[in-house]
Short mmCIF file of C-alpha atoms in Angstrom, two decimals:
data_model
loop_
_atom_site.label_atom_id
_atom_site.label_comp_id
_atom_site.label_asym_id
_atom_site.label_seq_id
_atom_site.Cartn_x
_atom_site.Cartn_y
_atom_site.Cartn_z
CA UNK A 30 29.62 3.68 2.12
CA UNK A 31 28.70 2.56 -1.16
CA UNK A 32 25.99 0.64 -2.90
CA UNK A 33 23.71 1.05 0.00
CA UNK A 34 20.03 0.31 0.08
CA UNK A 35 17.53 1.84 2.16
CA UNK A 36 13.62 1.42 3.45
CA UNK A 37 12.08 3.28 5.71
CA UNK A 38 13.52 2.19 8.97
CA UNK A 39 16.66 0.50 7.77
CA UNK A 40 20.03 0.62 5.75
CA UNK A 41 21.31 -2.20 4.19
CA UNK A 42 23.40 -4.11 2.04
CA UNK A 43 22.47 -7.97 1.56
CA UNK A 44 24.16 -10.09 -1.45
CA UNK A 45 23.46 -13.86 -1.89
CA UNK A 46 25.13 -16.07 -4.13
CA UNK A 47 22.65 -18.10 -5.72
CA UNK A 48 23.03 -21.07 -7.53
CA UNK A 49 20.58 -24.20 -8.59
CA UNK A 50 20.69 -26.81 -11.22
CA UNK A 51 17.47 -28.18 -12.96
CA UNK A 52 16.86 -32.16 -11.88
CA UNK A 53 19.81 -34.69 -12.69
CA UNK A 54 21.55 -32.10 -14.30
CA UNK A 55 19.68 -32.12 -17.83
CA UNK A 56 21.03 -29.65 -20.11
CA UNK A 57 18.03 -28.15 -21.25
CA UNK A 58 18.23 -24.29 -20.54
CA UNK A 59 19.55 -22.92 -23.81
CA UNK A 60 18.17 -21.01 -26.64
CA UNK A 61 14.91 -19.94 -26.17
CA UNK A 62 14.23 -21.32 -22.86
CA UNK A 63 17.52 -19.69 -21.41
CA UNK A 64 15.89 -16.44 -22.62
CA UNK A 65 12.94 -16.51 -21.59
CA UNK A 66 14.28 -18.26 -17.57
CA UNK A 67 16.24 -14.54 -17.55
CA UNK A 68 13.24 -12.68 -18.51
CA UNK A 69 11.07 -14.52 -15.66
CA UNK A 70 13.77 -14.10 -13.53
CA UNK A 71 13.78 -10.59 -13.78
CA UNK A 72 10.20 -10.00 -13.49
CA UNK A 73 10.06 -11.95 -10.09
CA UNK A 74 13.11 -9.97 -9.11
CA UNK A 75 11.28 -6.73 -9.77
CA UNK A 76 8.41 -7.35 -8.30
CA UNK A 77 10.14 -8.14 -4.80
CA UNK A 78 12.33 -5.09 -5.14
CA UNK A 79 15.61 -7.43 -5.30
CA UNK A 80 18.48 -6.09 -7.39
CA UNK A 81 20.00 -8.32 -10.04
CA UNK A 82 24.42 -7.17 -9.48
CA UNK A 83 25.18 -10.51 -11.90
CA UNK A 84 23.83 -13.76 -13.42
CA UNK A 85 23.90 -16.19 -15.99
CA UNK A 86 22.44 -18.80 -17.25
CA UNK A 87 24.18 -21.92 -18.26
CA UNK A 88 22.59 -25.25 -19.58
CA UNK A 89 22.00 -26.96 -16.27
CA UNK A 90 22.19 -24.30 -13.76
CA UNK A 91 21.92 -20.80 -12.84
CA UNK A 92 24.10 -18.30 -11.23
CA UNK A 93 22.35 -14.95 -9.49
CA UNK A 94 24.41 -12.44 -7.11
CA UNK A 95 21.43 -10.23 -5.91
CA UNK A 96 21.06 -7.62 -3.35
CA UNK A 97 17.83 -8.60 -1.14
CA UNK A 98 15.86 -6.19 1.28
CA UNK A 99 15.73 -7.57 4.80
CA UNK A 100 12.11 -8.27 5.30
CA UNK A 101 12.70 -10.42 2.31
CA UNK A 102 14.36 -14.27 3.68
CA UNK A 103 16.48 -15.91 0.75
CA UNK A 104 14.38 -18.83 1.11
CA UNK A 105 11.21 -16.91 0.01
CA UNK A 106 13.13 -15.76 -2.82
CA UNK A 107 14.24 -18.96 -4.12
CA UNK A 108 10.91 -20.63 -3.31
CA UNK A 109 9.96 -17.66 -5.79
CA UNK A 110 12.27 -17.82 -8.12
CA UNK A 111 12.25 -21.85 -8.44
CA UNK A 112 8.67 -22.44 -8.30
CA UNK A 113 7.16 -19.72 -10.30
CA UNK A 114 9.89 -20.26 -13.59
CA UNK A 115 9.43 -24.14 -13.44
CA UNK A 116 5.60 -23.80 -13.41
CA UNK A 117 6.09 -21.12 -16.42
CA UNK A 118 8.34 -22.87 -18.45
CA UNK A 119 6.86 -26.22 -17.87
CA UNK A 120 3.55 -24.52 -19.16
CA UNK A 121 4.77 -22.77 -22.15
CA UNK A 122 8.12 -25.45 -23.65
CA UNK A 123 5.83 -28.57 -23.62
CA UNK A 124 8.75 -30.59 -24.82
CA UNK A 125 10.86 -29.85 -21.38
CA UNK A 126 7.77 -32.30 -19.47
CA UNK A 127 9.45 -35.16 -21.62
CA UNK A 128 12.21 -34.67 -19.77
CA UNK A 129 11.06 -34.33 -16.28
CA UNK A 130 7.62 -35.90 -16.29
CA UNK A 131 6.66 -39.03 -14.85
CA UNK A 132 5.62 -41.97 -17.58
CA UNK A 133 3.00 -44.62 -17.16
CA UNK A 134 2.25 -47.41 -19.29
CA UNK A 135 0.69 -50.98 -19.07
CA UNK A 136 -2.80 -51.49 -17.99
CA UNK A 137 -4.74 -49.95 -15.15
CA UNK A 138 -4.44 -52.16 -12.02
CA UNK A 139 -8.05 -53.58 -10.92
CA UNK A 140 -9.16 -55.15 -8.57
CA UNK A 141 -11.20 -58.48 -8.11
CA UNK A 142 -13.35 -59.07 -4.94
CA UNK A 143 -14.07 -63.17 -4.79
CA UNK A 144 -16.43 -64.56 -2.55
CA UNK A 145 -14.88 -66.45 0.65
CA UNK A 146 -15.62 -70.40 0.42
#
């Protein structure tokens, strides 16, 4: 009977394994990015009362054993924990968008209405 959580109706003792990579594997989390992806991380974790056990952060993915309350679904957590770092980072590493974004170039398409004959 160790490591157990409680709330106030329930015991428990939920670990996940989570892992996910940043799109086609670019290594871009290092340095200051990496540092500031574990600070975010924690500060999501915190506010949903999840406990960090272990976790790293490598150059194209990250690694998080957590204990989760059960009114919490992992889903929710990693909908979370994705969507609120990649909007961050996105926001405040400008150069990371080069790397992701979506590029287009030529001219604007227009179009020309011709009279029937």
């Amino acid at each position: 009977m160790q490591n157990y959580r409680t709330t106030s109706h329930s015991v428990y003792d939920l670990k996940y394994h989570l892992v996910w990579i940043t799109k086609y594997r670019k290594n871009v989390l290092y340095g200051q990015v990496a540092e500031r992806l574990r600070d975010l991380i924690r500060e999501i974790c915190k506010t949903k009362d999840v406990e960090i056990i272990k976790g790293s952060v490598s150059k194209d993915h990250v690694h998080l054993f957590v204990s989760v309350p059960p009114y919490l679904s992992v889903s929710k957590l990693m909908q979370s924990l994705k969507g609120k770092t990649s909007y961050k980072l996105l926001l405040e590493y400008k150069e990371l968008s080069d790397n992701f974004g979506v590029a287009t170039y030529g001219v604007e398409d227009t179009l020309l209405l011709l009279p029937a004959t």
